[in-house]
CSV table of C-alpha atoms in Angstrom, one decimal:
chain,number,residue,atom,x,y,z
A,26,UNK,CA,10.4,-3.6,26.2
A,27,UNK,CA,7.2,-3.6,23.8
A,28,UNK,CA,4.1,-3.2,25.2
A,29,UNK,CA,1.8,-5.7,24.0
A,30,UNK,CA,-1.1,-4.4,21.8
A,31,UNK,CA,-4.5,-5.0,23.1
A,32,UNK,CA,-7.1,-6.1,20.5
A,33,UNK,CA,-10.9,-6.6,21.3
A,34,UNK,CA,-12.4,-9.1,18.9
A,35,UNK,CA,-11.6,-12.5,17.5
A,36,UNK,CA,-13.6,-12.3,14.9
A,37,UNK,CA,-11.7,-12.5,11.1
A,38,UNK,CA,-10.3,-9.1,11.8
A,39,UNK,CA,-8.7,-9.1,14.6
A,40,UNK,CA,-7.5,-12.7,14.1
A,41,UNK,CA,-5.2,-12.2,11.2
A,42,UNK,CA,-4.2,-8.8,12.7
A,43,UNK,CA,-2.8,-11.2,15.7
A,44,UNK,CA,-1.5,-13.1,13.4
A,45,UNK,CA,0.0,-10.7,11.4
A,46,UNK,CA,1.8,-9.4,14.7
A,47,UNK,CA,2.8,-12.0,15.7
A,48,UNK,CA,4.4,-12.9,13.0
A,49,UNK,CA,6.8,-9.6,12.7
A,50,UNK,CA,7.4,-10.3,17.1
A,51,UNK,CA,5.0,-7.9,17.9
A,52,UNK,CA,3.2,-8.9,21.6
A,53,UNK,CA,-0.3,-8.9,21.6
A,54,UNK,CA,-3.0,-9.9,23.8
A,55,UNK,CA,-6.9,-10.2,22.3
A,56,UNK,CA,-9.5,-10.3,24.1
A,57,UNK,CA,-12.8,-11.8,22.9
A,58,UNK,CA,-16.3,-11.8,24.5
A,59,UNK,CA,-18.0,-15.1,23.7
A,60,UNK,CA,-16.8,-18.1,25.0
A,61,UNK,CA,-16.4,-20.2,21.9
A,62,UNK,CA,-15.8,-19.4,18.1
A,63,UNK,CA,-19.2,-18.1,16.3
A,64,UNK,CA,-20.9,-20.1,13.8
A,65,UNK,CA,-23.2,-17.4,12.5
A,66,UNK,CA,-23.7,-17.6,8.7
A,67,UNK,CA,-21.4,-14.4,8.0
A,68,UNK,CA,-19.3,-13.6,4.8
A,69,UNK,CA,-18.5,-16.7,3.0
A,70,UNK,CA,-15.8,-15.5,-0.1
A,71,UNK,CA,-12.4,-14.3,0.3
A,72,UNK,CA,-10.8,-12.4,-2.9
A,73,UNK,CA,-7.6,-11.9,-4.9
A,74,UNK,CA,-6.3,-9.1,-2.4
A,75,UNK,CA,-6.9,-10.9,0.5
A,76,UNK,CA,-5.1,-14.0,-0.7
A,77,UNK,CA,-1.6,-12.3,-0.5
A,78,UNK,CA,-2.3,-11.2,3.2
A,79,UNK,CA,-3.3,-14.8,3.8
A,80,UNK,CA,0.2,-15.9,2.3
A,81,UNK,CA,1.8,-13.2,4.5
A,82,UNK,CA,0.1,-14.8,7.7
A,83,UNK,CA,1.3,-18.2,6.2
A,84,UNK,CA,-2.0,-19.8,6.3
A,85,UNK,CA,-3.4,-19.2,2.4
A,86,UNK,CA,-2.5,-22.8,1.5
A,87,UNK,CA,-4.8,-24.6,4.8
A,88,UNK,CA,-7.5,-21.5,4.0
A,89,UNK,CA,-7.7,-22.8,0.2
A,90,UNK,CA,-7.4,-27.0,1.3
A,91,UNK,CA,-10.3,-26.2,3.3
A,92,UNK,CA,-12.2,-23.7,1.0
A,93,UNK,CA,-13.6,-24.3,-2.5
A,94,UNK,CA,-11.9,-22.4,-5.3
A,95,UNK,CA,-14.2,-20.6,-7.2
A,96,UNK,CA,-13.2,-19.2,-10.4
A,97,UNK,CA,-16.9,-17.6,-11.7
A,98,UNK,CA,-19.8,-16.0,-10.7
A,99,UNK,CA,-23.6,-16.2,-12.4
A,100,UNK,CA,-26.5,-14.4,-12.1
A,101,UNK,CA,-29.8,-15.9,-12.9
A,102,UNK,CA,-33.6,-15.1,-12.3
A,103,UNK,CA,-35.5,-16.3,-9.8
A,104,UNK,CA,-36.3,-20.6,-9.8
A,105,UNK,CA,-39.5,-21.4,-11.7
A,106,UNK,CA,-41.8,-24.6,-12.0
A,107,UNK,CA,-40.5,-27.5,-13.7
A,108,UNK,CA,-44.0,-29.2,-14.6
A,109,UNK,CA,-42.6,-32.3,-12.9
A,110,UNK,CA,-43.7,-31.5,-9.3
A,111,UNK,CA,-40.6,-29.1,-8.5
A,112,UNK,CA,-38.7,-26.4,-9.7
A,113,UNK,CA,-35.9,-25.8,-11.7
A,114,UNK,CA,-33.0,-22.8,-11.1
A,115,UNK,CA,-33.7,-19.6,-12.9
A,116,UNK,CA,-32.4,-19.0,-16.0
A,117,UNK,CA,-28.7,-17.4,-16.4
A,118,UNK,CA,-29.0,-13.9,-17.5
A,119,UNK,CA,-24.9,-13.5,-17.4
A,120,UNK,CA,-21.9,-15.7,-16.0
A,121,UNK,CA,-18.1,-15.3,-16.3
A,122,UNK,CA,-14.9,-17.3,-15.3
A,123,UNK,CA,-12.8,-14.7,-13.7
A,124,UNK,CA,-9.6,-16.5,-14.3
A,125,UNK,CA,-8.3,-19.1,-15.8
A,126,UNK,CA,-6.2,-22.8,-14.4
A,127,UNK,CA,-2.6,-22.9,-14.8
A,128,UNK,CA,-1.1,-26.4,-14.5
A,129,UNK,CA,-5.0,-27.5,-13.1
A,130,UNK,CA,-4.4,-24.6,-10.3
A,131,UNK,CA,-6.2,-21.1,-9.9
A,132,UNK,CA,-3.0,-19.4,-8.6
A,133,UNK,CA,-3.6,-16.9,-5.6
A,134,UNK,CA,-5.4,-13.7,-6.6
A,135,UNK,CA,-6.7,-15.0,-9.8
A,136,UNK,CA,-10.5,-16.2,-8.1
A,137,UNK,CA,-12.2,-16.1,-5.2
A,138,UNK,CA,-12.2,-18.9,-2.2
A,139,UNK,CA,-15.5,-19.5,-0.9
A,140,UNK,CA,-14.6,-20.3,3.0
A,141,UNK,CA,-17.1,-19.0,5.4
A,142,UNK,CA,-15.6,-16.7,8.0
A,143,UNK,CA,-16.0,-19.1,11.2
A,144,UNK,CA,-14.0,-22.0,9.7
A,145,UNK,CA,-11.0,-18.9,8.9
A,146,UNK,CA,-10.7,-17.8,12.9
A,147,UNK,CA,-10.5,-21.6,13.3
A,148,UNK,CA,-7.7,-21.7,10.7
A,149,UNK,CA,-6.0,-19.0,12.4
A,150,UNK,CA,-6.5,-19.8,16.2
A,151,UNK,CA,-4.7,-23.6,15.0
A,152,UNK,CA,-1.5,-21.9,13.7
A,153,UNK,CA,-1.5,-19.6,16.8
A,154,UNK,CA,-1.1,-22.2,18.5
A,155,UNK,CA,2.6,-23.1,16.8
A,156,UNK,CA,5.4,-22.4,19.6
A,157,UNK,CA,7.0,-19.6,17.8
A,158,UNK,CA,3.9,-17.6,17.7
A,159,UNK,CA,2.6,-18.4,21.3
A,160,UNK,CA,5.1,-16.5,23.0
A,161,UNK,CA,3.8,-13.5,20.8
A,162,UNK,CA,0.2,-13.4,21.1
A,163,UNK,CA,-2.3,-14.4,23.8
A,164,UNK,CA,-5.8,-14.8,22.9
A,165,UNK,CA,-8.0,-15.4,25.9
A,166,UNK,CA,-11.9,-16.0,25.4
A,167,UNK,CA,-14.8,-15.2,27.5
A,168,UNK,CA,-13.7,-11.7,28.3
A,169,UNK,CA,-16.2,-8.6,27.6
A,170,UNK,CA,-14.4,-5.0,27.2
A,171,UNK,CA,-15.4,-3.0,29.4
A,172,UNK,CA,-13.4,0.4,29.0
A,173,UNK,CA,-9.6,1.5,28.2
A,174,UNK,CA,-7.5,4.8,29.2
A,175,UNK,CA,-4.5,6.5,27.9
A,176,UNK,CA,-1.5,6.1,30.4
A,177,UNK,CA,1.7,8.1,30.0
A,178,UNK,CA,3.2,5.5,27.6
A,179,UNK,CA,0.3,3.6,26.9
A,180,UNK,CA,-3.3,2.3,27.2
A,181,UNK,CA,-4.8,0.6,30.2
A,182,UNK,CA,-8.1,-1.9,29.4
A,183,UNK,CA,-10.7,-3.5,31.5
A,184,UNK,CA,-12.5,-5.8,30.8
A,185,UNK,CA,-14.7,-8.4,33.0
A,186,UNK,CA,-15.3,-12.8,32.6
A,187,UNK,CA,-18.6,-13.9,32.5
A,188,UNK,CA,-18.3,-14.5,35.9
A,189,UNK,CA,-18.2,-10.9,36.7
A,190,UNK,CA,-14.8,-10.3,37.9
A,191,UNK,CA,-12.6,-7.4,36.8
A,192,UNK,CA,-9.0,-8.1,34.3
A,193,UNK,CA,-6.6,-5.4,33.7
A,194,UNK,CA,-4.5,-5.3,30.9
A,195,UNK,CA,-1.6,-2.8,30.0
A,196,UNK,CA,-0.6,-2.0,26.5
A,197,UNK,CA,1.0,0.2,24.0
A,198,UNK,CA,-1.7,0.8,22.0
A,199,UNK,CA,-5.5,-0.4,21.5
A,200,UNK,CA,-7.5,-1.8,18.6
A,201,UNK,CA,-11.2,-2.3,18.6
A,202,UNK,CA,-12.1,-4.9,16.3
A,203,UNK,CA,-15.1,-5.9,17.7
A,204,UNK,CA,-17.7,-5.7,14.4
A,205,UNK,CA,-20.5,-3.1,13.7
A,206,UNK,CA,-21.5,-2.8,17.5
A,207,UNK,CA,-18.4,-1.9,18.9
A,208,UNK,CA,-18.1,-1.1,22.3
A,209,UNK,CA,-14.8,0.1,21.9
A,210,UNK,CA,-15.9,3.0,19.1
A,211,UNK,CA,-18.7,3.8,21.4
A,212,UNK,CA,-16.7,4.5,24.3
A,213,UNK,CA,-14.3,6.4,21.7
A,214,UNK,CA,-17.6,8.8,21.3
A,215,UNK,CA,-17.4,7.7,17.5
A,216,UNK,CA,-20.3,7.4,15.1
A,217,UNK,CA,-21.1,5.5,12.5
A,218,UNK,CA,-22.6,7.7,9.7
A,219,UNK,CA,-24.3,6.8,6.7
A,220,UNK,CA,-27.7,5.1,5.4
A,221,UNK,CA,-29.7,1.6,5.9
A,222,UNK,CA,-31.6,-0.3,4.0
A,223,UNK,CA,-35.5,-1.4,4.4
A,224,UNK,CA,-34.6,-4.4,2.9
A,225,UNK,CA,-33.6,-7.1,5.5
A,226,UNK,CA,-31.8,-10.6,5.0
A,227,UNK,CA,-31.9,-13.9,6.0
A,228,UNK,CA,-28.7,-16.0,6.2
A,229,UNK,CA,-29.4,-19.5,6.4
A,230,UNK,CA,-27.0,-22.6,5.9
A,231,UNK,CA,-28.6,-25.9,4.2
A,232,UNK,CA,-27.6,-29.3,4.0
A,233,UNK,CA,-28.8,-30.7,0.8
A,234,UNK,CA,-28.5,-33.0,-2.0
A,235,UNK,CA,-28.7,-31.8,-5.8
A,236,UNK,CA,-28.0,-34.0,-9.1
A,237,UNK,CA,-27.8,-30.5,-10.8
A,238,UNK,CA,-24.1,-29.0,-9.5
A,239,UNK,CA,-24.0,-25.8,-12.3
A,240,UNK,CA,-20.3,-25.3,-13.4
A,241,UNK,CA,-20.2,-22.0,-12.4
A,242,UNK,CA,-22.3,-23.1,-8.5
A,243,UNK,CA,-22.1,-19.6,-7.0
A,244,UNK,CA,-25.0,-17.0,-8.0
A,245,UNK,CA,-27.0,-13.9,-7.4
A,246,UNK,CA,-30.2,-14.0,-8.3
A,247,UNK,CA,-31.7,-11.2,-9.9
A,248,UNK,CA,-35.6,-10.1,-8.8
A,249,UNK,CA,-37.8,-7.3,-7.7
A,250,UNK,CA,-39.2,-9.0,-4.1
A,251,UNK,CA,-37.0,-12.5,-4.1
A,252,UNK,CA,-33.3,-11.3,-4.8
A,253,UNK,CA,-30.6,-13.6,-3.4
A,254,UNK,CA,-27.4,-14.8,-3.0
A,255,UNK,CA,-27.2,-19.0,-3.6
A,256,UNK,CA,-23.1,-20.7,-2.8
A,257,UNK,CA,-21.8,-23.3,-2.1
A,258,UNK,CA,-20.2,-23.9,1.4
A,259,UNK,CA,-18.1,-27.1,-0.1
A,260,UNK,CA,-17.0,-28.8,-2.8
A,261,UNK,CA,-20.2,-30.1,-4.4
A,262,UNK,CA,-21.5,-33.3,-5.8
A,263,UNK,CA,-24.1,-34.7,-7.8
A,264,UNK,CA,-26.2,-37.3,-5.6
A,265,UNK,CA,-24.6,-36.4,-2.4
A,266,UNK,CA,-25.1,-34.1,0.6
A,267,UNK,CA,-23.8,-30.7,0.3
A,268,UNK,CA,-23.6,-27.8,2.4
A,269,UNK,CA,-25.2,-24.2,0.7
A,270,UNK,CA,-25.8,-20.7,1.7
A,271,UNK,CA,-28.4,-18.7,1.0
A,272,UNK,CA,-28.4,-15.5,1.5
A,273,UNK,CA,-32.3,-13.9,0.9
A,274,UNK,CA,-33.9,-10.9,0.9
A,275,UNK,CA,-37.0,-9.6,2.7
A,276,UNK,CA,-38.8,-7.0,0.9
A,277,UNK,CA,-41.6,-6.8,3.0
A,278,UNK,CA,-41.6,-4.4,5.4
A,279,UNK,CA,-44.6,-5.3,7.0
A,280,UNK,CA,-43.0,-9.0,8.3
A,281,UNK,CA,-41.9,-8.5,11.7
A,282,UNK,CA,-38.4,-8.8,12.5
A,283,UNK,CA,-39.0,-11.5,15.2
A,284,UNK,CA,-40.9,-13.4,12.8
A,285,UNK,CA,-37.4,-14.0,10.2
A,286,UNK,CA,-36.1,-16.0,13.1
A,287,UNK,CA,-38.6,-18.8,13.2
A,288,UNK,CA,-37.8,-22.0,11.7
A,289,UNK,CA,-41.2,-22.0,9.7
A,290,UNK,CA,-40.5,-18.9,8.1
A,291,UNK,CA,-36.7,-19.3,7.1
A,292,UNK,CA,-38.0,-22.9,5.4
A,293,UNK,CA,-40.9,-21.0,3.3
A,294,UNK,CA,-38.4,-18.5,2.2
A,295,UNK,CA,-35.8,-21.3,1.2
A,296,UNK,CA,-38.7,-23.1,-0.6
A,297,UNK,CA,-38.4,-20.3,-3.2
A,298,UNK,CA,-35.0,-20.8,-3.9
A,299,UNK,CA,-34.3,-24.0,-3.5
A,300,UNK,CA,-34.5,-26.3,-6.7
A,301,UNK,CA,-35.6,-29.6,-7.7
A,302,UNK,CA,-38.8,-31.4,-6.2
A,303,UNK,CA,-40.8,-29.2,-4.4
A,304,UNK,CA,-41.2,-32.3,-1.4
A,305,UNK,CA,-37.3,-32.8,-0.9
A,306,UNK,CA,-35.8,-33.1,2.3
A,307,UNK,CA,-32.9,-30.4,3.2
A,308,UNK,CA,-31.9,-29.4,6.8
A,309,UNK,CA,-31.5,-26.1,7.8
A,310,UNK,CA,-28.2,-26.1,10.2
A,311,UNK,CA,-28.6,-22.2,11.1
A,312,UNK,CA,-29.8,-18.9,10.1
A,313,UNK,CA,-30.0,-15.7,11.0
A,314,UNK,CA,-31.7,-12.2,10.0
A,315,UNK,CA,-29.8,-9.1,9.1
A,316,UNK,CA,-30.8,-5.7,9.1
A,317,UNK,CA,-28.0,-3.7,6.0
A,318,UNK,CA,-26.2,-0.9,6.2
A,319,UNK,CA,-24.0,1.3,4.7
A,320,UNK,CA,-22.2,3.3,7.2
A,321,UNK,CA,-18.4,4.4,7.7
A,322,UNK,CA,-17.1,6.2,10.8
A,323,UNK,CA,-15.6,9.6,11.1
A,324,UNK,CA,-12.2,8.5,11.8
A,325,UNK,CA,-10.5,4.8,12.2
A,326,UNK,CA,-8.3,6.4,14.7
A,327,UNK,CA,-8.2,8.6,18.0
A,328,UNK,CA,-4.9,8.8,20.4
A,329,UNK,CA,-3.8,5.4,21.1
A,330,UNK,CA,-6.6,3.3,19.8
A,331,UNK,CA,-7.5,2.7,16.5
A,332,UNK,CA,-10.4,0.6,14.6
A,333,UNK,CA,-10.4,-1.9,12.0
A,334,UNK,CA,-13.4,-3.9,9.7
A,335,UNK,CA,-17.0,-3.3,11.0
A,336,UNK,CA,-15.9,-1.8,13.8
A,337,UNK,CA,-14.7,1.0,11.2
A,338,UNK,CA,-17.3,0.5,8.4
A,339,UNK,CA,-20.5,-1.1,7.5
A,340,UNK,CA,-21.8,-2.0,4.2
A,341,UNK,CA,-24.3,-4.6,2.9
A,342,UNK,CA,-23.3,-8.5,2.0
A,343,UNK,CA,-24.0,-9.0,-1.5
A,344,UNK,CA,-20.3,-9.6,-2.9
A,345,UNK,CA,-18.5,-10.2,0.3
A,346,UNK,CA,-16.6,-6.6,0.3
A,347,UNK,CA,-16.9,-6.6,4.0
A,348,UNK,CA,-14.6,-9.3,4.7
A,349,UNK,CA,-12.2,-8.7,2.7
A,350,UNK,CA,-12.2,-5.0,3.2
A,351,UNK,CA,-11.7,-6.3,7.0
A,352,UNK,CA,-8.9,-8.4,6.9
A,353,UNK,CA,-7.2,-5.5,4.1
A,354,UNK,CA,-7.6,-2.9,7.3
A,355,UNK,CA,-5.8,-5.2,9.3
A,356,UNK,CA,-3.2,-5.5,6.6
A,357,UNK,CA,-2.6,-1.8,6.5
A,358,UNK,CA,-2.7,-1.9,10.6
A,359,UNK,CA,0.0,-4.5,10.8
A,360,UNK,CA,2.1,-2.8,8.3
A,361,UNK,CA,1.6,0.7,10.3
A,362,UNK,CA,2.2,-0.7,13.3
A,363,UNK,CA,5.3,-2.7,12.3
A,364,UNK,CA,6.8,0.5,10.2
A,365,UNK,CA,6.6,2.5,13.6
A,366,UNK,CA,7.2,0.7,16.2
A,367,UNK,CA,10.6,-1.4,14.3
A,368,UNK,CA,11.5,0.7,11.5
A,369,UNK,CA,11.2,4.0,13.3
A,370,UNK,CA,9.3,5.4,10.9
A,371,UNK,CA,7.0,8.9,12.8
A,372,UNK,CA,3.8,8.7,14.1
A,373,UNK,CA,2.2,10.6,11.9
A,374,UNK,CA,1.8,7.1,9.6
A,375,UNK,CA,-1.1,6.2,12.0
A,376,UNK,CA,-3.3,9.0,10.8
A,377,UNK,CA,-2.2,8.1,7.0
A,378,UNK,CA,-4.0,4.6,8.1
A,379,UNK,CA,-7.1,6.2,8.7
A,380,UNK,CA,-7.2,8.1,6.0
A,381,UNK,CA,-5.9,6.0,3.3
A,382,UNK,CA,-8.9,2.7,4.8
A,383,UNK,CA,-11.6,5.6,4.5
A,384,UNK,CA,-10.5,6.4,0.9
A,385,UNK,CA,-10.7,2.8,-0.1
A,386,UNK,CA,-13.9,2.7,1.9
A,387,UNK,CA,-15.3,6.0,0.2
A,388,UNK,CA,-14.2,5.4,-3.4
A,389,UNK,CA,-14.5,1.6,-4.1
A,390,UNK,CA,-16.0,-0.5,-1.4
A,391,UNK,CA,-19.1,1.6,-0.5
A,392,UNK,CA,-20.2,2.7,-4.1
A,393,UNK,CA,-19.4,-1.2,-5.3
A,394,UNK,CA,-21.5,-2.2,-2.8
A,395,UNK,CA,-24.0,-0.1,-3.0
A,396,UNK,CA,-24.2,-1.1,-6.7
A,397,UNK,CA,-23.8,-4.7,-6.1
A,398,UNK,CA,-27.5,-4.8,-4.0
A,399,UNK,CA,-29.2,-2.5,-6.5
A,400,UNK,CA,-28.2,-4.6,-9.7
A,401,UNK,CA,-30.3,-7.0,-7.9
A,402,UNK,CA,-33.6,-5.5,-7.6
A,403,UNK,CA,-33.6,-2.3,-9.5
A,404,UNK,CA,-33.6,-3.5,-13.0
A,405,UNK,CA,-36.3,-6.0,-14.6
A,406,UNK,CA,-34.6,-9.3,-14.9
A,407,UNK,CA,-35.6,-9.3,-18.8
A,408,UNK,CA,-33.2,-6.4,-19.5
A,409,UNK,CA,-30.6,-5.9,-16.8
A,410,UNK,CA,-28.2,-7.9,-18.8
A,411,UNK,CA,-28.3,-4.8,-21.3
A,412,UNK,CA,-28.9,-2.2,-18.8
A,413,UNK,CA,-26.2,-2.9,-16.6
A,414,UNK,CA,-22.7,-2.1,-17.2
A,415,UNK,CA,-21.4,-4.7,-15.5
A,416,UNK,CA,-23.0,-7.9,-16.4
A,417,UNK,CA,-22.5,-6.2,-19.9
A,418,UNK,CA,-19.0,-6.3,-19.7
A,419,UNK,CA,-18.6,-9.3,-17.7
A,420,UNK,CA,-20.3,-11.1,-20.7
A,421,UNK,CA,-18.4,-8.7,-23.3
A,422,UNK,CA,-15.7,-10.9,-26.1
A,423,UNK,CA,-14.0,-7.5,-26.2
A,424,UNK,CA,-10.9,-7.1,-24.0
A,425,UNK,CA,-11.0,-3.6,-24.3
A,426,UNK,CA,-14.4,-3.4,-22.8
A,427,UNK,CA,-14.4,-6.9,-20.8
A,428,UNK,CA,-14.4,-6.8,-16.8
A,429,UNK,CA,-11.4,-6.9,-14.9
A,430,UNK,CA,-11.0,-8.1,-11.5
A,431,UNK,CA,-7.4,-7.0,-11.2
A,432,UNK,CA,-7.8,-3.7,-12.4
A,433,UNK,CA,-10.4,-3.3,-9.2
A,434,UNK,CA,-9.0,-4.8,-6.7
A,435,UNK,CA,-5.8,-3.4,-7.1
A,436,UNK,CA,-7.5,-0.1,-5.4
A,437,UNK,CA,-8.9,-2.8,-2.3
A,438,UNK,CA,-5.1,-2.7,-1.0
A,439,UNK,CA,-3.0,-0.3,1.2
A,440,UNK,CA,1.0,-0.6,0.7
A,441,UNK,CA,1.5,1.7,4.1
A,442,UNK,CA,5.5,1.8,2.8
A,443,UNK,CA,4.6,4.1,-0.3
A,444,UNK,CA,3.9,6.8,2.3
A,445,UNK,CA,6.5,9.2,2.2
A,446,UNK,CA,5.9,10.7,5.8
């Protein structure tokens, strides 16, 4: 009989990796450190790619019911004075639909679902919770890892409740999908490796009310000092409460970090953003500072444990690559781990994991990223729209030189079966 796999983390990651096993009658047991679901302002869009691994997990249709379908993206300049006593929104300096409604529906991998990533474990712990996948997976909260050893035909893990007594778990084989600070990559002796920002951000979640609902909502706003990123949390409409996200950057280095967590500063920075009167009411339902990164470690796998999302690899927020580079690792896990363990297929497939996850990593998520932050602050807003190859082509009539999503996001994905091993 199976071993169960062990996974540490029910954060996005390891969630539709349980789900994903669970789903091919795979055991597994998670184990998850805090005590109740996150609400942190994390990644907030989910993209074509993804959408197909949602379908696969059988939970794309509740993810998109409770997400807002987002076809477009716009990037503007900073908001200016209105002359009446407020400000309006910058102006655009480029905006695209992505994709086009068929029948008055954006089929799956054609846009982007803005959902953020707390309401998706949600999604996923409910359809755990379906009969048929209980007897599969076991996820069991409040439990920190503490450390895990190879056994003769397995791994052994410890971990410890918040009351300070021991749990042992036996499995077949490990996963550490337990985000950026991973406990289980430390005690794996593997680095992260790469470079940081100066910059730092502020992630802040607002309840507000606008009479000016943009039809593409969603934008990035392009500045030196005040560069952003301004979406919607919900469907949105004139004259009624709302919830937003804005994501903001700190230029200055001389702000202490301490100081981006008090109320009073959040609200100044949000002041700069937000538009219409410059006395409106809005509540600020949490935030949070980042420090960003872009950092990748030396291997996603060693013996029997392997690592998958942030765990793995690191990279700023501006475009929501993270997340869905996440969930596409735990994609490419299930896949592996289904191929070998009930196919038969060799071993050797879970190195072809690593390696294939740090290509996609290396090639197209880190360099995307990387450009995705600097579009934002590198150029003058007055000419990036000329300067820039993307907005260019994003904004281009030609269909030769126009932007295509597919095209780049049919690198994102792993098909482990195309592996001839």
């Amino acid at each position: 009989m199976l071993k169960p796999i062990i996974i540490v983390g029910y954060g996005p990651v390891g969630a539709i990796l349980s789900l994903l096993l669970a789903r091919n009658q795979i055991p597994v047991i998670v184990i998850e450190a805090a005590t109740k679901y996150p609400e942190e302002p994390r990644a907030v869009g989910l993209f074509g790619p993804s959408h197909s691994v949602l379908e696969d997990a059988g939970i794309y249709e509740e993810e998109k019911r409770q997400g807002m379908p987002s076809a477009g993206l716009s990037f503007r300049k900073r908001a200016v004075d209105d002359g009446n006593g407020g400000q309006r929104m910058g102006d655009c300096i480029a905006s695209a639909k992505f994709a086009p409604e068929v029948n008055g529906e954006t089929p799956p991998g054609g846009h982007f679902i803005l959902i953020p990533q707390a309401k998706l474990v949600r999604i996923i712990a409910e359809e755990m919770k379906h009969a048929d996948l209980q007897q599969f997976a076991t996820v069991q909260m409040g439990l920190k890892y503490l450390s895990s050893e190879e056994t003769e035909d397995g791994i052994k893990v410890i971990a410890e409740d918040t009351e300070g007594n021991t749990h042992v778990f036996e499995g077949s084989y490990l996963v550490g999908a337990d985000g950026s600070r991973s406990d289980v990559r430390r005690k794996l002796g593997l680095k992260l490796h790469g470079t940081s920002w100066p910059e730092r951000l502020i992630s802040a979640d607002v309840l507000r009310t606008t009479n000016n609902v943009p039809e593409i909502p969603s934008c990035l706003v392009v500045d030196p000092e005040l560069w952003a990123a301004i979406t919607p949390l919900e469907r949105i409409y004139p004259g009624q409460p709302g919830l937003w996200r804005y994501s903001m950057a700190v230029s200055d280095e001389s702000v202490p970090d301490q100081e981006l967590e008090k109320a009073e500063f959040v609200i100044s920075m949000l002041k700069k953003h937000i538009d219409g009167p410059y006395n409106q009411e809005f509540k600020v339902i949490r935030s949070k500072p980042y420090k960003m990164h872009q950092l990748l470690c030396s291997s996603m796998r060693k013996g029997r444990t392997f690592l998958a999302g942030d765990a793995a690899h690191v990279n700023n927020p501006i475009g929501g690559l993270g997340l869905n580079t996440g969930i596409l690792d735990a994609d490419a896990l299930a896949q592996t781990l289904v191929q070998v363990l009930k196919q038969g297929r060799p071993e050797s497939l879970y190195d072809r994991y690593s390696y294939e996850r740090r290509r996609v990593f290396q090639l197209y998520v880190d360099p995307i990223s990387k450009s995705n932050k600097q579009r934002l602050h590198v150029s003058s807003p007055d000419i990036v729209a000329n300067e820039d190859w993307f907005l260019a082509s994003i904004m281009s009539d030609d269909p030769e030189e126009k932007f295509s999503p597919y095209k780049w996001m049919a690198n994102w994905k792993t098909d482990m079966a195309a592996f001839k091993m």
